[in-house]
Coordinates of C-alpha atoms in Angstrom, one line a residue:
M18 CA 108.0 154.8 41.3
Q19 CA 106.2 155.1 38.0
A20 CA 108.9 157.3 36.6
I21 CA 111.6 154.8 37.5
I22 CA 109.6 152.0 35.9
N23 CA 109.1 154.0 32.7
T24 CA 112.8 154.5 32.5
L25 CA 113.4 150.7 33.1
K26 CA 110.9 149.4 30.5
P27 CA 113.5 149.1 27.6
K28 CA 115.7 147.1 30.0
L29 CA 112.9 144.8 31.0
S30 CA 112.1 144.2 27.4
S31 CA 115.7 143.3 26.7
I32 CA 115.9 141.0 29.7
F33 CA 112.7 139.1 28.8
T34 CA 113.8 138.7 25.1
Y35 CA 117.1 137.2 26.1
L36 CA 115.5 134.8 28.7
H37 CA 112.7 133.8 26.3
E38 CA 115.2 133.0 23.5
H39 CA 117.6 131.1 25.7
P40 CA 115.4 128.6 27.6
E41 CA 117.1 125.8 29.7
V42 CA 115.4 122.8 31.2
S43 CA 115.4 121.8 34.9
W44 CA 118.8 121.4 36.6
N45 CA 120.6 122.8 33.5
E46 CA 119.9 126.5 34.0
H47 CA 123.7 127.3 33.9
A48 CA 123.7 129.9 31.2
T49 CA 120.6 131.5 32.7
T50 CA 122.5 131.7 36.0
A51 CA 125.5 133.2 34.4
Y52 CA 123.4 135.8 32.5
I53 CA 121.7 137.0 35.7
K54 CA 125.0 137.2 37.6
K55 CA 126.6 139.2 34.8
L56 CA 123.5 141.5 34.5
L57 CA 123.7 142.3 38.2
S58 CA 127.5 142.6 38.5
D59 CA 127.5 146.4 38.1
Y60 CA 124.8 146.9 40.7
D61 CA 125.1 147.4 44.5
C62 CA 123.9 144.0 45.6
R63 CA 125.3 140.8 47.1
I64 CA 125.3 137.8 44.8
M65 CA 125.8 134.2 45.9
E66 CA 125.6 131.1 43.7
L67 CA 123.8 128.0 45.0
D68 CA 126.0 125.1 46.1
G69 CA 126.4 122.5 43.4
I70 CA 123.3 123.4 41.4
P71 CA 122.2 126.3 39.1
G72 CA 120.6 129.3 40.6
L73 CA 121.5 132.5 42.4
I74 CA 120.7 134.3 45.7
V75 CA 120.8 138.1 45.4
E76 CA 120.5 140.5 48.4
I77 CA 119.9 144.2 48.9
G78 CA 119.7 146.0 52.2
H79 CA 120.6 144.9 55.8
G80 CA 118.9 143.9 59.0
Q81 CA 115.4 142.7 59.8
P82 CA 112.9 141.8 58.5
V83 CA 114.2 139.4 55.8
V84 CA 111.7 139.5 52.9
A85 CA 112.3 137.2 50.0
V86 CA 111.2 136.9 46.4
R87 CA 111.3 133.6 44.5
A88 CA 111.5 133.4 40.7
D89 CA 111.6 130.0 38.9
M90 CA 114.2 129.7 36.1
D91 CA 113.6 126.5 34.2
A92 CA 111.8 125.8 30.9
L93 CA 109.9 122.8 29.7
W94 CA 111.1 120.2 27.3
Q95 CA 108.4 119.7 24.8
E96 CA 107.6 119.3 21.1
V97 CA 107.3 122.5 19.2
D98 CA 106.3 122.3 15.5
G99 CA 107.5 118.7 15.3
K100 CA 110.8 119.3 17.2
F101 CA 111.6 118.6 20.8
Q102 CA 113.3 121.6 22.5
A103 CA 113.5 123.7 25.7
N104 CA 110.5 126.1 25.7
H105 CA 109.4 128.8 28.1
S106 CA 105.7 127.9 27.9
C107 CA 105.0 128.3 31.6
G108 CA 106.1 131.9 32.0
H109 CA 109.2 131.5 34.0
D110 CA 111.0 133.9 31.7
A111 CA 108.5 136.5 32.7
H112 CA 108.8 135.6 36.4
M113 CA 112.6 136.2 36.3
T114 CA 112.1 139.4 34.4
I115 CA 109.7 140.7 37.0
A116 CA 112.0 139.7 39.9
L117 CA 114.9 141.4 38.2
G118 CA 112.9 144.5 37.5
T119 CA 112.0 144.7 41.2
L120 CA 115.6 144.1 42.2
L121 CA 116.8 147.0 39.9
I122 CA 114.2 149.4 41.3
L123 CA 114.8 148.7 45.0
P124 CA 118.1 150.6 45.4
E125 CA 116.2 153.8 44.4
V126 CA 113.6 153.4 47.2
L127 CA 115.6 151.4 49.7
P128 CA 114.3 151.8 53.3
P129 CA 116.7 152.3 56.2
T130 CA 116.3 148.7 57.5
G131 CA 115.3 145.4 56.0
T132 CA 116.9 142.7 53.8
F133 CA 115.5 141.9 50.4
R134 CA 116.5 138.4 49.2
F135 CA 115.9 137.3 45.7
I136 CA 115.9 133.5 45.0
F137 CA 116.4 132.5 41.4
Q138 CA 115.4 128.9 41.8
P139 CA 116.1 125.9 39.4
A140 CA 113.9 122.9 38.6
E141 CA 110.4 124.1 39.5
E142 CA 109.0 122.0 36.7
K143 CA 110.6 118.9 38.3
G144 CA 109.0 119.8 41.6
T145 CA 112.4 119.4 43.4
G146 CA 114.1 122.8 43.1
A147 CA 112.5 124.5 46.1
L148 CA 113.5 121.6 48.4
A149 CA 117.1 121.8 47.2
V150 CA 117.1 125.5 48.1
V151 CA 115.6 124.8 51.5
E152 CA 118.3 122.2 52.2
Q153 CA 121.0 124.8 51.7
G154 CA 119.5 126.9 54.5
I155 CA 118.7 129.8 52.2
V156 CA 115.3 130.5 53.8
D157 CA 116.1 129.7 57.4
D158 CA 115.9 133.4 58.4
V159 CA 113.3 134.5 56.0
D160 CA 110.2 136.1 57.5
F161 CA 108.1 136.7 54.4
L162 CA 108.3 135.1 51.0
Y163 CA 106.6 136.2 47.8
G164 CA 106.2 134.4 44.5
M165 CA 104.3 135.1 41.3
H166 CA 102.8 133.2 38.4
L167 CA 101.2 134.2 35.1
R168 CA 97.6 132.9 34.9
P169 CA 95.7 131.7 31.8
A170 CA 93.0 133.9 30.4
E171 CA 90.3 131.4 31.6
E172 CA 91.3 132.1 35.2
L173 CA 92.2 135.8 35.2
A174 CA 91.5 138.5 32.6
D175 CA 94.2 140.7 31.1
D176 CA 95.5 143.4 33.5
Q177 CA 93.9 141.8 36.5
F178 CA 95.7 140.6 39.6
A179 CA 95.0 138.3 42.6
P180 CA 96.8 138.3 46.0
A181 CA 97.1 134.5 46.3
I182 CA 97.1 131.3 44.3
H183 CA 95.7 128.2 46.0
H184 CA 97.5 125.5 44.0
G185 CA 96.6 121.9 44.4
A186 CA 98.8 118.9 45.2
A187 CA 100.6 117.1 42.4
C188 CA 102.5 113.8 42.2
F189 CA 104.5 112.5 39.3
I190 CA 105.1 108.7 39.3
E191 CA 107.3 106.6 37.0
G192 CA 106.3 103.0 36.6
V193 CA 108.1 99.9 35.2
I194 CA 106.4 96.7 34.2
H195 CA 108.7 93.7 34.5
G196 CA 107.9 90.7 32.3
E197 CA 109.1 88.6 29.5
D198 CA 108.6 88.8 25.7
A199 CA 106.7 86.2 23.7
H200 CA 106.1 85.3 20.1
G201 CA 103.1 87.0 18.5
A202 CA 101.6 83.6 17.7
R203 CA 101.8 82.5 21.4
P204 CA 100.1 85.2 23.6
H205 CA 99.4 82.6 26.3
L206 CA 103.1 82.5 27.1
N207 CA 103.4 86.0 28.6
T208 CA 101.5 89.0 29.8
N209 CA 101.4 91.8 27.3
A210 CA 102.8 94.9 28.9
I211 CA 100.6 97.1 26.6
L212 CA 97.5 95.3 27.9
V213 CA 98.6 96.0 31.5
G214 CA 99.1 99.7 30.6
S215 CA 95.6 99.9 29.2
E216 CA 94.2 98.3 32.3
I217 CA 95.9 100.8 34.5
V218 CA 94.4 103.6 32.4
Q219 CA 90.9 102.0 32.7
Y220 CA 91.1 101.6 36.5
L221 CA 92.4 105.2 36.9
N222 CA 89.4 106.4 35.0
N223 CA 87.1 104.4 37.3
L224 CA 88.5 106.0 40.5
Q225 CA 85.9 107.5 42.8
L226 CA 86.7 110.0 45.6
N227 CA 84.9 112.9 47.2
P228 CA 83.1 114.6 44.3
N229 CA 83.2 118.0 46.2
M230 CA 87.0 118.1 45.8
S231 CA 88.8 118.2 42.4
Y232 CA 91.2 115.5 41.6
S233 CA 92.6 113.6 38.6
A234 CA 94.8 110.7 37.7
K235 CA 96.0 110.1 34.2
M236 CA 98.8 108.3 32.3
T237 CA 101.0 110.8 30.5
A238 CA 103.6 108.4 28.9
F239 CA 103.8 104.8 28.0
H240 CA 106.4 102.8 26.1
A241 CA 106.6 99.0 25.3
G242 CA 107.9 97.0 22.4
G243 CA 110.4 97.7 19.7
E244 CA 110.7 97.5 15.9
S245 CA 109.4 93.9 15.6
S246 CA 105.7 93.7 15.2
N247 CA 105.6 89.9 16.0
I248 CA 106.9 90.2 19.5
I249 CA 104.5 90.7 22.4
P250 CA 106.4 93.0 24.8
G251 CA 106.6 91.9 28.4
N252 CA 108.3 95.0 29.7
G253 CA 107.1 98.5 29.6
T254 CA 107.5 101.9 31.2
F255 CA 104.9 104.6 32.0
K256 CA 104.4 107.9 33.8
L257 CA 101.4 109.0 35.9
D258 CA 100.3 112.5 36.8
L259 CA 98.1 112.8 39.9
R260 CA 96.4 116.0 41.0
A261 CA 94.3 116.9 44.0
Q262 CA 93.1 120.1 45.5
T263 CA 94.1 119.2 49.0
N264 CA 96.9 117.1 50.5
D265 CA 94.3 114.8 52.2
I266 CA 92.7 113.9 48.8
M267 CA 96.2 113.4 47.4
D268 CA 96.9 110.8 50.1
K269 CA 93.7 108.9 49.3
L270 CA 94.5 109.1 45.6
M271 CA 97.9 107.6 46.1
I272 CA 96.5 104.7 48.1
K273 CA 94.0 104.0 45.3
V274 CA 96.8 104.0 42.7
E275 CA 98.9 101.7 44.7
H276 CA 95.9 99.3 45.1
I277 CA 95.4 99.3 41.3
V278 CA 99.0 98.5 40.6
N279 CA 99.2 95.8 43.3
M280 CA 96.0 94.2 42.1
L281 CA 97.1 94.0 38.5
S282 CA 100.5 92.8 39.5
D283 CA 99.0 89.9 41.5
Y284 CA 96.4 89.1 38.8
H285 CA 99.0 88.9 36.0
D286 CA 101.7 87.4 38.2
I287 CA 104.2 90.1 37.1
S288 CA 106.1 92.9 38.9
I289 CA 105.1 96.5 38.5
E290 CA 107.5 99.0 40.2
L291 CA 106.4 102.5 41.1
K292 CA 108.8 105.4 41.8
I293 CA 107.7 108.9 42.9
G294 CA 109.6 111.5 40.8
A295 CA 108.1 114.5 42.7
N296 CA 105.4 115.0 45.2
I297 CA 104.2 118.6 45.3
A298 CA 102.1 119.7 48.2
A299 CA 99.0 121.8 48.0
A300 CA 99.3 125.5 48.8
V301 CA 99.8 127.0 52.3
V302 CA 98.9 130.7 52.0
N303 CA 99.5 133.1 54.8
N304 CA 96.6 135.6 55.3
E305 CA 98.9 138.4 56.5
A306 CA 101.1 138.2 53.4
A307 CA 98.1 137.9 51.1
G308 CA 96.6 140.9 52.8
M309 CA 99.6 143.0 52.1
M310 CA 99.7 141.8 48.5
E311 CA 96.0 142.7 48.1
Q312 CA 96.7 146.2 49.3
A313 CA 99.7 146.5 46.9
I314 CA 97.4 145.5 44.0
I315 CA 94.8 148.1 45.0
D316 CA 97.4 150.9 45.5
R317 CA 99.4 150.2 42.3
A318 CA 96.9 148.8 39.9
G319 CA 93.6 150.0 41.2
P320 CA 90.7 148.3 43.2
E321 CA 88.9 147.4 39.9
R322 CA 91.9 145.2 38.9
M323 CA 92.1 143.3 42.2
K324 CA 90.3 140.0 42.1
P325 CA 89.8 137.2 44.6
A326 CA 92.5 134.6 45.3
I327 CA 92.8 132.0 42.5
T328 CA 92.1 128.3 43.1
T329 CA 93.7 126.1 40.5
T330 CA 94.4 122.4 40.1
G331 CA 97.9 123.2 38.9
G332 CA 100.8 122.7 41.3
D333 CA 103.9 124.6 42.2
D334 CA 106.9 123.6 44.4
F335 CA 106.9 127.2 45.8
H336 CA 104.7 125.8 48.6
F337 CA 107.5 123.5 49.9
Y338 CA 109.1 126.6 51.4
T339 CA 106.3 127.1 53.9
I340 CA 105.7 123.4 54.5
E341 CA 109.4 122.8 55.3
K342 CA 109.7 126.1 57.2
P343 CA 106.3 126.9 58.7
H344 CA 107.5 130.2 60.2
I345 CA 107.6 131.7 56.7
K346 CA 104.6 133.9 55.8
A347 CA 104.1 133.5 52.0
T348 CA 101.8 134.1 49.1
M349 CA 102.0 134.3 45.3
L350 CA 100.9 137.1 43.0
A351 CA 98.5 135.9 40.3
I352 CA 99.0 137.9 37.1
G353 CA 96.4 138.2 34.4
C354 CA 97.9 138.8 31.0
D355 CA 95.7 137.4 28.3
L356 CA 97.7 134.1 28.4
K357 CA 96.5 131.8 25.6
P358 CA 95.9 129.0 24.6
G359 CA 97.1 127.9 28.1
L360 CA 100.1 127.2 30.3
H361 CA 102.4 124.5 28.9
H362 CA 101.0 124.9 25.4
P363 CA 104.0 124.9 23.0
H364 CA 102.8 128.2 21.5
M365 CA 101.7 130.0 24.7
T366 CA 101.6 133.7 24.4
F367 CA 100.8 136.5 26.8
N368 CA 100.6 140.3 26.9
R369 CA 104.1 141.4 27.8
D370 CA 102.9 144.8 28.8
V371 CA 102.0 143.3 32.2
I372 CA 105.6 142.9 33.2
P373 CA 106.3 146.5 34.4
K374 CA 102.9 146.5 36.1
A375 CA 103.8 143.4 38.0
V376 CA 107.1 144.9 38.9
K377 CA 105.3 147.9 40.4
I378 CA 103.0 145.7 42.5
L379 CA 105.9 143.4 43.7
T380 CA 108.1 146.3 44.6
D381 CA 105.2 147.9 46.6
V382 CA 104.4 144.7 48.6
L383 CA 108.1 144.3 49.5
L384 CA 108.2 147.9 50.8
K385 CA 104.9 147.5 52.6
T386 CA 106.2 144.3 54.3
V387 CA 109.4 145.9 55.5
E388 CA 107.6 149.0 56.8
R389 CA 105.1 146.9 58.7
G390 CA 107.5 144.4 60.1
A391 CA 104.4 142.6 61.3
G392 CA 104.8 139.9 63.9
I393 CA 108.6 139.9 63.7
D394 CA 110.9 140.0 66.8
Q395 CA 113.3 142.9 66.3

């Protein structure tokens, strides 16, 4: 396999460079979809576009078991050097490259039976892409599912790998404060939306839940008022980001946030509307899948580079696949690559030499899974 990967390295570099230089935000990954489809058009694989949304399903092989790989496609919309733009600061360009590298190697080592399904999924950053794929029945017959994610240097050192990622739960909330404007000289005639926003922040900072479990609640956006400095704004919009290591703690956190908003709404006699944009569940990792990933890391990277499963407060909609379809056995490969300063930083960088190494591990775990066919009715 190493000889094949060495031959493939220039291709992997070319693929990554294109994807990195052509980022697209959630639900707009149309050019990315077209690029992957064209790239694979000359290869012996079955390609299917998702219905009504960006993304592709690519298959190699036939029969049971059905082993799937998911690669997220979307970039973030963020400010980079004073300009807002799409930016691959979460490593999805690398994830797609690793999946494509694995897909290109498999025909050279294809076992006699087993279906390998690659899911190029949109809108992970919105937390809604995986559910859209599930709704189209793409994973109904999947037995094992593997994902991957680059890890920041503070979690995993360069050239180290872990067989699972225990993501926390995440919930993104959009809020609207409904009120009326007033003259700056007459603050008694309305409720200042900015004041309400600051009170929400204060109460979020005062939240107390089980200290043995990590959680956080913070305001990530707020807007009220316009160009006139002598108008007290009565209306405002805000966004909240909630995190919790378990789904139970997230449920409790949500109740607290609702209490805060209802209390301030009653106190100020105004309306505060909350809308959940995405609600990402905490990880459900299958021990059997993680065990095969661990062995693949040991066999292809060496035992000294295999580290314990990563626990992180970050979230990923990958885990909706196993929550919506509990029969699926899943885990994610954690990839150490000297990623700095951190995920979602506008100038995030990582050691790209890790890409062919991750391809080798992912290919190996797919072959191991098909060879074992563990727990699958043939």
